[in-house]
XYZ file of N, CA and C in Angstrom:
567
model
N 6.240 38.972 -34.486
C 5.105 39.107 -33.613
C 5.190 38.137 -32.440
N 5.627 36.900 -32.704
C 5.767 35.921 -31.633
C 6.775 36.371 -30.586
N 7.846 37.022 -31.026
C 8.872 37.485 -30.082
C 8.303 38.523 -29.121
N 7.472 39.408 -29.625
C 6.879 40.452 -28.780
C 5.884 39.839 -27.807
N 5.034 38.943 -28.285
C 4.001 38.368 -27.434
C 4.538 37.415 -26.382
N 5.674 36.809 -26.622
C 6.209 35.866 -25.648
C 6.975 36.549 -24.519
N 7.170 37.857 -24.612
C 7.872 38.573 -23.543
C 6.991 38.684 -22.312
N 7.623 38.743 -21.153
C 6.890 38.929 -19.909
C 6.029 37.748 -19.521
N 6.463 36.544 -19.840
C 5.730 35.318 -19.505
C 4.297 35.329 -20.013
N 4.070 35.959 -21.138
C 2.739 35.992 -21.718
C 1.879 37.153 -21.261
N 2.370 37.935 -20.314
C 1.565 39.050 -19.810
C 1.314 40.096 -20.895
N 2.271 40.282 -21.793
C 2.095 41.224 -22.903
C 0.954 40.732 -23.800
N 0.901 39.427 -24.048
C -0.145 38.858 -24.893
C -1.518 38.985 -24.236
N -1.591 38.738 -22.935
C -2.861 38.889 -22.208
C -3.319 40.345 -22.281
N -2.411 41.261 -22.044
C -2.731 42.692 -22.093
C -3.178 43.101 -23.502
N -2.500 42.603 -24.527
C -2.872 42.909 -25.901
C -4.288 42.412 -26.197
N -4.595 41.200 -25.778
C -5.941 40.658 -25.976
C -6.994 41.502 -25.282
N -6.687 41.965 -24.071
C -7.627 42.820 -23.341
C -7.855 44.136 -24.076
N -6.774 44.777 -24.500
C -6.876 46.091 -25.139
C -7.620 46.001 -26.468
N -7.260 45.027 -27.303
C -7.929 44.875 -28.598
C -9.424 44.651 -28.394
N -9.765 43.774 -27.449
C -11.171 43.466 -27.212
C -11.917 44.657 -26.625
N -11.264 45.436 -25.767
C -11.919 46.636 -25.250
C -12.192 47.624 -26.376
N -11.273 47.710 -27.328
C -11.450 48.647 -28.436
C -12.568 48.221 -29.386
N -12.615 46.935 -29.728
C -13.629 46.462 -30.673
C -14.890 45.963 -29.965
N -14.832 45.830 -28.644
C -15.942 45.387 -27.792
C -16.489 44.026 -28.192
N -15.594 43.142 -28.616
C -16.023 41.798 -28.987
C -14.839 40.836 -28.920
N -14.930 39.884 -28.016
C -13.872 38.875 -27.947
C -13.930 37.949 -29.157
N -15.098 37.829 -29.767
C -15.223 36.992 -30.976
C -14.394 37.565 -32.117
N -14.372 38.881 -32.253
C -13.559 39.504 -33.304
C -12.082 39.236 -33.047
N -11.664 39.425 -31.802
C -10.259 39.185 -31.453
C -9.875 37.748 -31.757
N -10.713 36.804 -31.343
C -10.424 35.391 -31.576
C -10.460 35.063 -33.066
N -11.394 35.676 -33.786
C -11.484 35.427 -35.225
C -10.259 35.941 -35.973
N -9.599 36.931 -35.441
C -8.347 37.421 -36.031
C -7.213 36.442 -35.737
N -7.240 35.845 -34.541
C -6.174 34.917 -34.139
C -6.161 33.639 -34.979
N -7.325 33.169 -35.371
C -7.409 31.886 -36.079
C -6.624 31.902 -37.387
N -6.860 32.854 -38.302
C -6.054 32.839 -39.532
C -4.584 33.168 -39.289
N -4.311 33.983 -38.269
C -2.905 34.280 -37.965
C -2.173 33.021 -37.519
N -2.851 32.204 -36.712
C -2.244 30.947 -36.263
C -2.134 29.967 -37.421
N -3.163 29.912 -38.251
C -3.149 28.989 -39.389
C -2.044 29.341 -40.379
N -1.755 30.639 -40.514
C -0.714 31.086 -41.441
C 0.680 30.987 -40.838
N 0.767 30.669 -39.573
C 2.066 30.558 -38.918
C 2.631 31.877 -38.431
N 1.835 32.940 -38.523
C 2.283 34.253 -38.045
C 2.338 34.262 -36.527
N 1.474 33.489 -35.913
C 1.345 33.452 -34.457
C 1.310 31.995 -34.012
N 2.078 31.645 -32.999
C 2.048 30.272 -32.495
C 0.837 30.085 -31.588
N 0.448 28.841 -31.421
C -0.678 28.527 -30.543
C -0.362 28.969 -29.117
N 0.876 28.776 -28.698
C 1.277 29.152 -27.329
C 1.186 30.660 -27.101
N 1.299 31.454 -28.158
C 1.153 32.901 -28.022
C -0.291 33.344 -28.251
N -1.059 32.593 -29.021
C -2.468 32.931 -29.241
C -3.295 32.667 -27.987
N -2.919 31.660 -27.221
C -3.657 31.281 -26.016
C -3.778 32.444 -25.015
N -2.690 33.106 -24.610
C -2.863 34.216 -23.660
C -3.611 35.414 -24.253
N -3.514 35.619 -25.568
C -4.292 36.699 -26.194
C -5.783 36.389 -26.043
N -6.143 35.129 -26.239
C -7.534 34.713 -26.072
C -7.998 34.914 -24.632
N -7.147 34.565 -23.681
C -7.502 34.774 -22.276
C -7.709 36.258 -21.986
N -6.837 37.086 -22.509
C -6.974 38.527 -22.324
C -8.241 39.063 -22.963
N -8.608 38.496 -24.109
C -9.839 38.955 -24.777
C -11.068 38.605 -23.951
N -11.005 37.496 -23.226
C -12.130 37.133 -22.364
C -12.303 38.135 -21.218
N -11.223 38.698 -20.731
C -11.327 39.735 -19.704
C -11.740 41.059 -20.342
N -11.190 41.367 -21.492
C -11.514 42.621 -22.175
C -12.985 42.753 -22.518
N -13.622 41.630 -22.816
C -15.036 41.673 -23.183
C -15.931 42.024 -21.998
N -15.421 41.859 -20.793
C -16.225 42.193 -19.612
C -16.308 43.700 -19.384
N -15.440 44.452 -20.020
C -15.437 45.909 -19.844
C -16.745 46.515 -20.345
N -17.278 45.995 -21.438
C -18.547 46.494 -21.960
C -19.652 46.333 -20.921
N -19.703 45.167 -20.287
C -20.718 44.930 -19.252
C -20.502 45.854 -18.055
N -19.241 46.065 -17.690
C -18.956 46.977 -16.575
C -19.412 48.400 -16.894
N -19.152 48.858 -18.104
C -19.578 50.203 -18.503
C -21.102 50.321 -18.495
N -21.785 49.305 -19.003
C -23.246 49.323 -19.005
C -23.794 49.313 -17.585
N -23.162 48.540 -16.714
C -23.612 48.475 -15.320
C -23.398 49.812 -14.614
N -22.283 50.456 -14.896
C -22.027 51.765 -14.290
C -23.038 52.801 -14.784
N -23.424 52.698 -16.045
C -24.399 53.641 -16.606
C -25.785 53.440 -16.012
N -26.098 52.196 -15.623
C -27.431 51.920 -15.085
C -27.575 52.356 -13.630
N -26.480 52.548 -12.951
C -26.427 52.913 -11.526
C -27.227 51.966 -10.641
N -27.273 50.708 -11.041
C -27.941 49.673 -10.255
C -26.888 48.809 -9.573
N -26.958 48.680 -8.247
C -25.980 47.819 -7.555
C -26.019 46.371 -8.047
N -27.210 45.873 -8.369
C -27.308 44.490 -8.850
C -26.607 44.319 -10.190
N -26.776 45.282 -11.082
C -26.120 45.209 -12.395
C -24.605 45.254 -12.239
N -24.137 46.131 -11.370
C -22.693 46.223 -11.140
C -22.154 44.946 -10.508
N -22.933 44.358 -9.616
C -22.509 43.102 -8.981
C -22.316 42.011 -10.027
N -23.286 41.857 -10.926
C -23.184 40.819 -11.960
C -22.012 41.104 -12.891
N -21.825 42.363 -13.260
C -20.707 42.717 -14.147
C -19.370 42.428 -13.472
N -19.263 42.710 -12.193
C -18.021 42.424 -11.466
C -17.796 40.924 -11.316
N -18.871 40.178 -11.095
C -18.734 38.711 -11.023
C -18.213 38.180 -12.356
N -18.746 38.699 -13.447
C -18.294 38.292 -14.781
C -16.798 38.564 -14.950
N -16.374 39.756 -14.559
C -14.957 40.119 -14.665
C -14.099 39.242 -13.757
N -14.514 39.090 -12.510
C -13.747 38.278 -11.560
C -13.665 36.821 -12.000
N -14.726 36.322 -12.600
C -14.723 34.953 -13.090
C -13.647 34.763 -14.161
N -13.579 35.696 -15.104
C -12.581 35.598 -16.178
C -11.169 35.817 -15.657
N -10.999 36.746 -14.731
C -9.668 36.968 -14.142
C -9.237 35.735 -13.351
N -10.170 35.123 -12.631
C -9.857 33.900 -11.881
C -9.440 32.783 -12.827
N -10.093 32.705 -13.975
C -9.697 31.704 -14.973
C -8.248 31.875 -15.402
N -7.822 33.114 -15.591
C -6.419 33.370 -15.949
C -5.502 32.985 -14.797
N -5.897 33.354 -13.583
C -5.064 33.035 -12.417
C -4.917 31.529 -12.214
N -5.950 30.780 -12.539
C -5.916 29.330 -12.346
C -5.272 28.607 -13.527
N -5.609 29.021 -14.760
C -5.181 28.269 -15.943
C -3.961 28.824 -16.658
N -3.490 29.994 -16.260
C -2.352 30.541 -16.987
C -1.182 30.951 -16.093
N -1.474 31.522 -14.956
C -0.377 32.017 -14.110
C 0.550 30.893 -13.639
N 0.024 29.783 -13.099
C 0.949 28.710 -12.701
C 1.573 28.052 -13.937
N 2.875 28.098 -14.041
C 3.554 27.564 -15.226
C 3.270 26.079 -15.455
N 3.111 25.311 -14.376
C 2.908 23.875 -14.530
C 1.511 23.549 -15.081
N 0.572 24.492 -15.039
C -0.775 24.277 -15.555
C -0.942 24.883 -16.942
N -0.125 25.829 -17.276
C -0.258 26.642 -18.486
C -0.423 25.826 -19.765
N 0.302 24.756 -19.896
C 0.243 23.969 -21.128
C -0.916 22.985 -21.191
N -1.565 22.718 -20.067
C -2.627 21.708 -20.036
C -3.801 22.036 -20.956
N -4.354 23.241 -20.931
C -5.467 23.519 -21.862
C -5.054 23.404 -23.327
N -3.835 23.807 -23.640
C -3.356 23.698 -25.023
C -3.212 22.230 -25.410
N -2.616 21.438 -24.521
C -2.460 20.011 -24.789
C -3.816 19.344 -24.996
N -4.770 19.628 -24.116
C -6.107 19.030 -24.229
C -6.802 19.461 -25.517
N -6.694 20.723 -25.862
C -7.323 21.221 -27.088
C -6.656 20.618 -28.323
N -5.326 20.464 -28.300
C -4.627 19.839 -29.431
C -5.057 18.386 -29.585
N -5.170 17.688 -28.454
C -5.618 16.295 -28.503
C -7.024 16.220 -29.073
N -7.922 17.088 -28.578
C -9.297 17.095 -29.051
C -9.366 17.455 -30.533
N -8.532 18.388 -30.975
C -8.509 18.777 -32.392
C -8.062 17.607 -33.268
N -7.017 16.888 -32.839
C -6.567 15.703 -33.602
C -7.665 14.648 -33.652
N -8.291 14.417 -32.518
C -9.359 13.424 -32.425
C -10.531 13.816 -33.324
N -10.937 15.083 -33.256
C -12.075 15.570 -34.044
C -11.761 15.589 -35.534
N -10.516 15.863 -35.897
C -10.136 15.874 -37.312
C -10.264 14.480 -37.924
N -9.972 13.461 -37.128
C -10.067 12.082 -37.604
C -11.480 11.515 -37.498
N -12.267 12.059 -36.586
C -13.632 11.574 -36.341
C -14.576 12.766 -36.190
N -14.983 13.383 -37.299
C -15.800 14.612 -37.231
C -17.106 14.463 -36.459
N -17.735 13.302 -36.518
C -18.999 13.127 -35.791
C -18.793 13.200 -34.281
N -17.619 12.799 -33.801
C -17.334 12.907 -32.378
C -17.198 14.379 -31.968
N -16.728 15.211 -32.885
C -16.643 16.650 -32.587
C -18.041 17.231 -32.399
N -18.954 16.826 -33.262
C -20.342 17.284 -33.140
C -20.947 16.763 -31.834
N -20.700 15.498 -31.530
C -21.212 14.918 -30.282
C -20.637 15.634 -29.067
N -19.357 15.971 -29.116
C -18.725 16.693 -28.005
C -19.379 18.057 -27.795
N -19.560 18.801 -28.883
C -20.166 20.126 -28.775
C -21.590 20.010 -28.241
N -22.357 19.092 -28.778
C -23.734 18.904 -28.308
C -23.754 18.493 -26.835
N -22.899 17.560 -26.474
C -22.882 17.087 -25.099
C -22.405 18.139 -24.113
N -21.292 18.781 -24.434
C -20.700 19.731 -23.489
C -21.491 21.017 -23.375
N -22.055 21.477 -24.470
C -22.635 22.807 -24.452
C -24.156 22.828 -24.459
N -24.770 21.707 -24.710
C -26.225 21.664 -24.657
C -26.683 20.737 -23.537
N -26.238 19.491 -23.557
C -26.704 18.522 -22.580
C -26.222 18.877 -21.170
N -24.931 19.119 -21.003
C -24.394 19.396 -19.670
C -24.966 20.696 -19.099
N -25.027 21.734 -19.917
C -25.563 23.014 -19.448
C -27.050 22.876 -19.124
N -27.805 22.194 -19.963
C -29.234 21.990 -19.698
C -29.445 21.166 -18.432
N -28.634 20.144 -18.266
C -28.725 19.314 -17.066
C -28.466 20.157 -15.816
N -27.424 20.978 -15.868
C -27.128 21.848 -14.720
C -28.254 22.819 -14.434
N -28.799 23.402 -15.484
C -29.895 24.360 -15.331
C -31.125 23.667 -14.730
N -31.496 22.503 -15.259
C -32.655 21.774 -14.745
C -32.436 21.308 -13.311
N -31.219 20.876 -12.992
C -30.911 20.470 -11.620
C -31.093 21.627 -10.653
N -30.611 22.792 -11.036
C -30.795 23.967 -10.184
C -32.273 24.298 -10.013
N -33.031 24.203 -11.088
C -34.466 24.478 -10.997
C -35.173 23.490 -10.082
N -34.845 22.203 -10.207
C -35.472 21.178 -9.381
C -35.106 21.380 -7.916
N -33.832 21.650 -7.646
C -33.402 21.881 -6.263
C -34.109 23.094 -5.681
N -34.228 24.120 -6.454
C -34.897 25.333 -6.002
C -36.384 25.060 -5.767
N -36.995 24.329 -6.672
C -38.428 24.033 -6.593
C -38.743 23.180 -5.371
N -37.876 22.244 -5.043
C -38.139 21.361 -3.907
C -38.058 22.105 -2.576
N -37.368 23.220 -2.549
C -37.214 23.962 -1.296
C -38.288 25.003 -1.067
N -39.009 25.416 -2.098
C -40.022 26.455 -1.954
C -41.251 26.107 -2.777
N -42.296 26.870 -2.573
C -43.545 26.668 -3.317
C -43.359 26.970 -4.797
N -42.665 28.060 -5.103
C -42.415 28.418 -6.498
C -41.099 29.177 -6.587
N -40.592 29.266 -7.792
C -39.332 29.961 -8.020
C -39.644 31.413 -8.365
N -38.996 32.316 -7.669
C -39.226 33.735 -7.959
C -38.551 34.108 -9.274
N -39.064 35.149 -9.890
C -38.485 35.631 -11.145
C -37.037 36.042 -10.931
N -36.738 36.649 -9.785
C -35.371 37.074 -9.481
C -34.425 35.873 -9.411
N -34.875 34.789 -8.775
C -34.046 33.584 -8.669
C -33.854 32.946 -10.047
N -34.900 32.963 -10.865
C -34.776 32.423 -12.212
C -33.755 33.218 -13.012
N -33.738 34.541 -12.848
C -32.741 35.376 -13.519
C -31.339 35.023 -13.035
N -31.194 34.754 -11.736
C -29.891 34.349 -11.193
C -29.428 33.034 -11.818
N -30.353 32.087 -11.944
C -30.010 30.793 -12.538
C -29.582 30.953 -13.995
N -30.306 31.796 -14.730
C -29.960 32.031 -16.131
C -28.589 32.694 -16.234
N -28.290 33.623 -15.324
C -26.973 34.273 -15.315
C -25.877 33.254 -15.053
N -26.122 32.335 -14.124
C -25.132 31.292 -13.839
C -24.891 30.432 -15.075
N -25.949 30.117 -15.798
C -25.793 29.315 -17.008
C -25.081 30.098 -18.100
N -25.260 31.416 -18.112
C -24.549 32.242 -19.091
C -23.046 32.184 -18.842
N -22.648 32.112 -17.573
C -21.229 31.990 -17.244
C -20.690 30.660 -17.775
N -21.463 29.594 -17.585
C -21.057 28.285 -18.116
C -20.949 28.359 -19.639
N -21.902 29.040 -20.263
C -21.862 29.208 -21.715
C -20.642 29.984 -22.165
N -20.221 30.953 -21.346
C -19.024 31.735 -21.655
C -17.782 30.839 -21.659
N -17.711 29.954 -20.699
C -16.595 29.000 -20.647
C -16.642 28.103 -21.888
N -17.827 27.634 -22.221
C -17.984 26.765 -23.380
C -17.530 27.466 -24.654
N -17.888 28.735 -24.792
C -17.482 29.491 -25.969
C -15.961 29.616 -26.044
N -15.317 29.823 -24.905
C -13.857 29.885 -24.877
C -13.220 28.586 -25.325
N -13.798 27.479 -24.918
C -13.274 26.172 -25.325
C -13.464 25.972 -26.827
N -14.639 26.346 -27.338
C -14.888 26.202 -28.775
C -13.879 27.028 -29.562
N -13.605 28.249 -29.095
C -12.636 29.101 -29.788
C -11.260 28.453 -29.805
N -10.855 27.903 -28.673
C -9.538 27.261 -28.592
C -9.451 26.084 -29.548
N -10.504 25.286 -29.590
C -10.512 24.130 -30.489
C -10.460 24.595 -31.938
N -11.184 25.668 -32.258
C -11.175 26.184 -33.624
C -9.771 26.639 -34.030
N -9.089 27.322 -33.120
C -7.724 27.762 -33.399
C -6.822 26.555 -33.629
N -6.943 25.569 -32.778
C -6.084 24.401 -32.898
C -6.413 23.564 -34.130
N -7.683 23.490 -34.505
C -8.044 22.741 -35.710
C -7.502 23.439 -36.950
N -7.515 24.773 -36.947
C -6.953 25.484 -38.093
C -5.438 25.278 -38.140
N -4.814 25.180 -36.974
C -3.377 24.899 -36.907
C -3.088 23.516 -37.481
N -3.919 22.557 -37.120
C -3.735 21.193 -37.637
C -3.911 21.170 -39.141
N -4.906 21.880 -39.630
C -5.153 21.941 -41.078
C -3.950 22.529 -41.798
N -3.343 23.556 -41.207
C -2.173 24.186 -41.803
C -0.988 23.212 -41.814
N -0.865 22.446 -40.727
C 0.253 21.504 -40.625
C 0.138 20.378 -41.632
N -1.091 19.982 -41.972
C -1.254 18.874 -42.929
C -1.137 19.336 -44.369
N -1.263 20.654 -44.618
C -1.162 21.158 -45.997
C 0.245 21.482 -46.388
């Protein structure tokens, strides 16, 4: 399996992640399949990473289909932003070879650190995904409030959508750490 996924500089793995996720309509399912495969040694972390990236793009297809069914330009705009955001992530974090290993290295370091200090893992998750996101959301609200008498419902929906994108990134990081922690557990057994 590793030989097939490593062909084409990882493009086969990205495509596989997209297709699987489009079929099951859930990137969580795709990622949940990768974790035991990586832990069992069937799939290397370097090959699981592009599959995960592809699954993040594949999951946007459901939103695109729903937006097309609604025939609302605003819905289609948000769905396209979601897709473009995930594609941009691949272009930035995977296409350049010199950057490709950085997320894996950082996640491996974090997994080793968290395995030795579990409370720091909890603190990291709380800080990165609750405190930072809440701070960003509140900052946007305060900035918006200072410029106008009140915040419109439409603007509040835009702010919530922006925070959902941040949450999507956070979920991707959590998945990567989970894969790497299972890899570490396998290596120590």
